[in-house]
Short mmCIF file of C-alpha atoms in Angstrom, two decimals:
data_model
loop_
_atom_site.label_atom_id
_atom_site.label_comp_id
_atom_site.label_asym_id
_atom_site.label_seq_id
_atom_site.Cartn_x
_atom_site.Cartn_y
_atom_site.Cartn_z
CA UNK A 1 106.38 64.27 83.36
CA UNK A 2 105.38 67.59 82.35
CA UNK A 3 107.20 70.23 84.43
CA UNK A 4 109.23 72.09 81.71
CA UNK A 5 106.18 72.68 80.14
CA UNK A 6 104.31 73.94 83.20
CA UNK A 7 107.07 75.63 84.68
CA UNK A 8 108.38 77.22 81.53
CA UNK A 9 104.36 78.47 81.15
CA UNK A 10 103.83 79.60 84.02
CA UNK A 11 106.96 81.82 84.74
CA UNK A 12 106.76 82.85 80.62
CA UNK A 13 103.02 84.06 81.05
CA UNK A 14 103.51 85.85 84.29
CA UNK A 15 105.88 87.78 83.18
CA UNK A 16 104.46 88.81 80.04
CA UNK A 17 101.41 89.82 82.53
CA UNK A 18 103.66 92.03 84.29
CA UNK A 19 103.37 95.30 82.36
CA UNK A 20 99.79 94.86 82.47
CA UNK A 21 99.50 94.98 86.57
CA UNK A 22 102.19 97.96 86.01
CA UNK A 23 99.61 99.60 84.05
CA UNK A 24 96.82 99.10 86.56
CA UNK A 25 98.87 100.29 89.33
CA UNK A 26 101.07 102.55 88.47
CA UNK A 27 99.74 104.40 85.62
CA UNK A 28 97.41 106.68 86.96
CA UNK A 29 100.29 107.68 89.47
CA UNK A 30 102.37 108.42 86.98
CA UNK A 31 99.80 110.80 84.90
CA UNK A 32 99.71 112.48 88.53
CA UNK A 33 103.47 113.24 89.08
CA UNK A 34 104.97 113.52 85.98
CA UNK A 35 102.17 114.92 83.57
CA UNK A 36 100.20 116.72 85.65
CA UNK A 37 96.55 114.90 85.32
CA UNK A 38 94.70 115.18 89.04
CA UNK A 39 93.22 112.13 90.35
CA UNK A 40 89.75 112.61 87.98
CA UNK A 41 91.26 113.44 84.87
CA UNK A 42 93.90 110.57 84.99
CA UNK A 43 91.41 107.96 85.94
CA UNK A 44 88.98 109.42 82.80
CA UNK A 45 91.63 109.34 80.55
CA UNK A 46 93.54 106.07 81.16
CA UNK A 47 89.95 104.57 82.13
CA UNK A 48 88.68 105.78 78.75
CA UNK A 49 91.99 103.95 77.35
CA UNK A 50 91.23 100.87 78.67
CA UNK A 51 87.46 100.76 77.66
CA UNK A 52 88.88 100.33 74.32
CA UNK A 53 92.50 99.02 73.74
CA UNK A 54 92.21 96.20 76.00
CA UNK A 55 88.86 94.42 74.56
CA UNK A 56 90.43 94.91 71.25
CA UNK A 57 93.67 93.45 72.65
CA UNK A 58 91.92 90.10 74.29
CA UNK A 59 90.05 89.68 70.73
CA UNK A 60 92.74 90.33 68.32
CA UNK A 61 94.88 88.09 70.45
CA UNK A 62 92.18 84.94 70.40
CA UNK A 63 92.06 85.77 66.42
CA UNK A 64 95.31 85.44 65.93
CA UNK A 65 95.75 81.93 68.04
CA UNK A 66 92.49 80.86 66.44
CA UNK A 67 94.29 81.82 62.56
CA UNK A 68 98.02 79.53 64.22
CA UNK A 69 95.76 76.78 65.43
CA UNK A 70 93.63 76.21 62.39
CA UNK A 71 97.25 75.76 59.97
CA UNK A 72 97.89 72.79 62.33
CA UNK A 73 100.27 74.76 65.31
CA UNK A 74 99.48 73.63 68.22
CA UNK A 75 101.66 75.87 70.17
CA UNK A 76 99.58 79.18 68.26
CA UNK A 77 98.98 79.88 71.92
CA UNK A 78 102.78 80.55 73.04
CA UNK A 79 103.64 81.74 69.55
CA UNK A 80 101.22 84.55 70.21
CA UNK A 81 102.62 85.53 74.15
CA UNK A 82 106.60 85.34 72.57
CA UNK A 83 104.87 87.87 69.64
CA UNK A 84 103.21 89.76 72.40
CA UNK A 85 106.71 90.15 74.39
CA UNK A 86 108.34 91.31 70.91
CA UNK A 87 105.81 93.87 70.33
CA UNK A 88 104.90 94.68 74.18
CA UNK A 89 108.40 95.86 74.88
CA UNK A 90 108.50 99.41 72.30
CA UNK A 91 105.08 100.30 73.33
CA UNK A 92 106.14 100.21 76.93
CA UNK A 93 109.13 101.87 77.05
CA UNK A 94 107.47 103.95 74.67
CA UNK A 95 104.40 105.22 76.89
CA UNK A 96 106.32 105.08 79.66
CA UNK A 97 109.01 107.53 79.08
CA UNK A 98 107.31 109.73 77.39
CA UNK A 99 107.67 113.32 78.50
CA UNK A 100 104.80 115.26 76.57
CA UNK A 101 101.56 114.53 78.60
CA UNK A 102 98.93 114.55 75.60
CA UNK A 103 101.33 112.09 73.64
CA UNK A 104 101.59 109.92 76.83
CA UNK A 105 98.28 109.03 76.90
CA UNK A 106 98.16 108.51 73.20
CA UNK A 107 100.66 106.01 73.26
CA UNK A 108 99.28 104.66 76.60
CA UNK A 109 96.72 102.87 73.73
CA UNK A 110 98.74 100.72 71.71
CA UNK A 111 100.29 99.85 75.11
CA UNK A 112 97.26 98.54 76.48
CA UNK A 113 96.49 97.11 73.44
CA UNK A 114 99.45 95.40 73.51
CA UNK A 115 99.53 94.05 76.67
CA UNK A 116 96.30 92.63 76.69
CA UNK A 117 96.99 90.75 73.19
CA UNK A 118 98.17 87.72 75.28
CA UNK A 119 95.48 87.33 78.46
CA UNK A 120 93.60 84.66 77.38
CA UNK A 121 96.62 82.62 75.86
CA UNK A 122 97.71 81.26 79.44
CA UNK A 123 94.46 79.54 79.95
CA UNK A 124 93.83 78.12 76.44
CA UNK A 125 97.81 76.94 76.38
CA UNK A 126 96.70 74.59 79.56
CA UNK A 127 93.59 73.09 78.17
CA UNK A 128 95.92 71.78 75.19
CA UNK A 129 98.60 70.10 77.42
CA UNK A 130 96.12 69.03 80.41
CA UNK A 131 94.18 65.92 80.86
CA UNK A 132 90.50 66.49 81.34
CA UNK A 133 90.14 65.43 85.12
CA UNK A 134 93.79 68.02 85.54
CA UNK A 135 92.55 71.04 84.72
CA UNK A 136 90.85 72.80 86.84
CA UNK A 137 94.05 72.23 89.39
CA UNK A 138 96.26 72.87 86.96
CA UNK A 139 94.38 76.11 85.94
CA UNK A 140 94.52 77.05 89.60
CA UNK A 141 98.37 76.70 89.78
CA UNK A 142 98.56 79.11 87.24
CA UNK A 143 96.52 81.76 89.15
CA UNK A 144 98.47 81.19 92.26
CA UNK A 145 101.61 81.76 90.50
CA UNK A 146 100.04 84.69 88.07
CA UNK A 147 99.20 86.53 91.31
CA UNK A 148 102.13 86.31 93.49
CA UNK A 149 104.73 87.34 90.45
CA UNK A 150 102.60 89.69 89.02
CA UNK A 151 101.89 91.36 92.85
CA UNK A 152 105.43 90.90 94.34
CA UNK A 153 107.58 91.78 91.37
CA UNK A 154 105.29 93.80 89.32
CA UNK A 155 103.16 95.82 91.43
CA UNK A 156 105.58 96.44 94.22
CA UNK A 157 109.12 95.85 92.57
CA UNK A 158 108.12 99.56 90.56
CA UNK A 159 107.55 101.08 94.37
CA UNK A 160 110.58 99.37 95.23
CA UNK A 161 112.80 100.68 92.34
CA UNK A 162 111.32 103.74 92.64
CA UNK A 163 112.28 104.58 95.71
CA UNK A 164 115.72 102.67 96.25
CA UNK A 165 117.08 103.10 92.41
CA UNK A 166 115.65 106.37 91.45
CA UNK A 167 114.68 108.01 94.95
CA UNK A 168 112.85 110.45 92.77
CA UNK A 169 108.84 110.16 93.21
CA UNK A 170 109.47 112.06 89.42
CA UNK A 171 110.71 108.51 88.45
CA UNK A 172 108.10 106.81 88.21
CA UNK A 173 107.73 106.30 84.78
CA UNK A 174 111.74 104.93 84.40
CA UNK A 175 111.19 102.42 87.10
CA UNK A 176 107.81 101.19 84.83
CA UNK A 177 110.17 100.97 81.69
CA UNK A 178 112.78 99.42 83.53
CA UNK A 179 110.63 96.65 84.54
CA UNK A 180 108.65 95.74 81.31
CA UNK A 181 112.52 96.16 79.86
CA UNK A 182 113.72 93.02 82.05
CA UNK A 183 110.32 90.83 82.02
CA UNK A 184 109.63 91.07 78.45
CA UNK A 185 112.65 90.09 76.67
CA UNK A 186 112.91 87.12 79.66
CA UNK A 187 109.19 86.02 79.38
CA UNK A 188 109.96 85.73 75.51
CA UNK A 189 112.69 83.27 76.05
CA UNK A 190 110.93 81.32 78.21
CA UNK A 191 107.81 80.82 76.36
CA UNK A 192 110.06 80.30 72.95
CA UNK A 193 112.36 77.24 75.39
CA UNK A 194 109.05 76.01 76.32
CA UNK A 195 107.66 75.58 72.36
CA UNK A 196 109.55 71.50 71.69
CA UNK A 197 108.42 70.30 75.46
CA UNK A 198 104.75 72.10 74.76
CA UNK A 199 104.11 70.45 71.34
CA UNK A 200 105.66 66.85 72.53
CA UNK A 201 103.22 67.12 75.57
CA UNK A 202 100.18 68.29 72.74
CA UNK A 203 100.72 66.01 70.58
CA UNK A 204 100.73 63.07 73.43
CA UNK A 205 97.56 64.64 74.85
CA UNK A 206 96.06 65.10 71.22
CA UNK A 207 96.59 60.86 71.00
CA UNK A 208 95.54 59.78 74.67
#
């Protein structure tokens, strides 16, 4: 009875995850090939990166769904991944492409920072739709299909564009930015078609 809301979460969410396994796979090879960094300095500098923008991310994220769920929406939790997508999608293309290898890793931050904004919405979404004696299936489901999206079309669809699209190992960073440019805008819909089903199904679990 619930399957547009499921389904409509769980593509929406993995997509929006996307950049975010781009980033953990990709991005030190790109600070190899295109900027220069050897294998120490670009896992210092993008590890330093992550120390900090991604906590920050998770937390301001949470606040933010906390703030949307306390004026009475419900669906603060998808409102926050279609923001995410909005504001993911400059800060990718933006960090991605860029050619200057000190500003890279600047605006490798705010990239990180955006991406992580929306990890811990997935989860708290499905506690808010989901029966009690549901969720830990349900929250399974959603790992299962996190993992094989995120692994098949993120992590190796950049390989795969890379060397089929581009054939340039210099590439790297346009088959990144041409990735986050198709999920994001596509995870955005979904999660914003999935917002009338979502609050129907909260509001029926709020009553049960």
């Amino acid at each position: 009875s619930r399957l547009r809301v499921y389904g409509l979460h769980y593509a929406g969410f993995a997509l929006l995850a996307m950049p975010y396994t781009i980033i953990a796979a990709w991005a030190p090879v790109l600070f190899q090939r295109v900027h220069g960094y050897t294998p120490p300095e670009a896992g210092l500098n993008l590890g330093a990166v992550l120390l900090v923008a991604s906590p920050l991310g998770v937390l301001a994220g949470g606040f933010l769904a906390d703030r949307l769920q306390q004026r009475g929406q419900r669906d603060a939790a998808l409102r926050v991944g279609i923001g995410t997508a909005l504001v993911l999608l400059p800060a990718s293309l933006a960090a991605t492409l860029a050619t200057d290898a000190t500003l890279a890793i600047v605006l490798f931050a705010p990239f990180v920072f955006c991406a992580s904004l929306s990890l811990a919405m997935p989860p708290a979404a499905l506690q808010v739709v989901t029966p009690g004696p549901l969720r830990a299936q349900v929250s399974a489901i959603w790992l299962l299909v996190l993992n094989l999206i995120t692994g098949l079309v993120g992590a190796l669809g950049v390989g795969l564009l890379n060397d089929f699209l581009f054939a340039s190992d210099a590439a790297i960073g346009k088959s990144m930015a041409l990735l986050c440019a198709v999920s994001l805008p596509l995870s955005a819909l979904l999660l914003w078609r999935a917002l009338p089903a979502f609050r129907a199904a909260a509001a029926e679990q709020a009553a049960a």
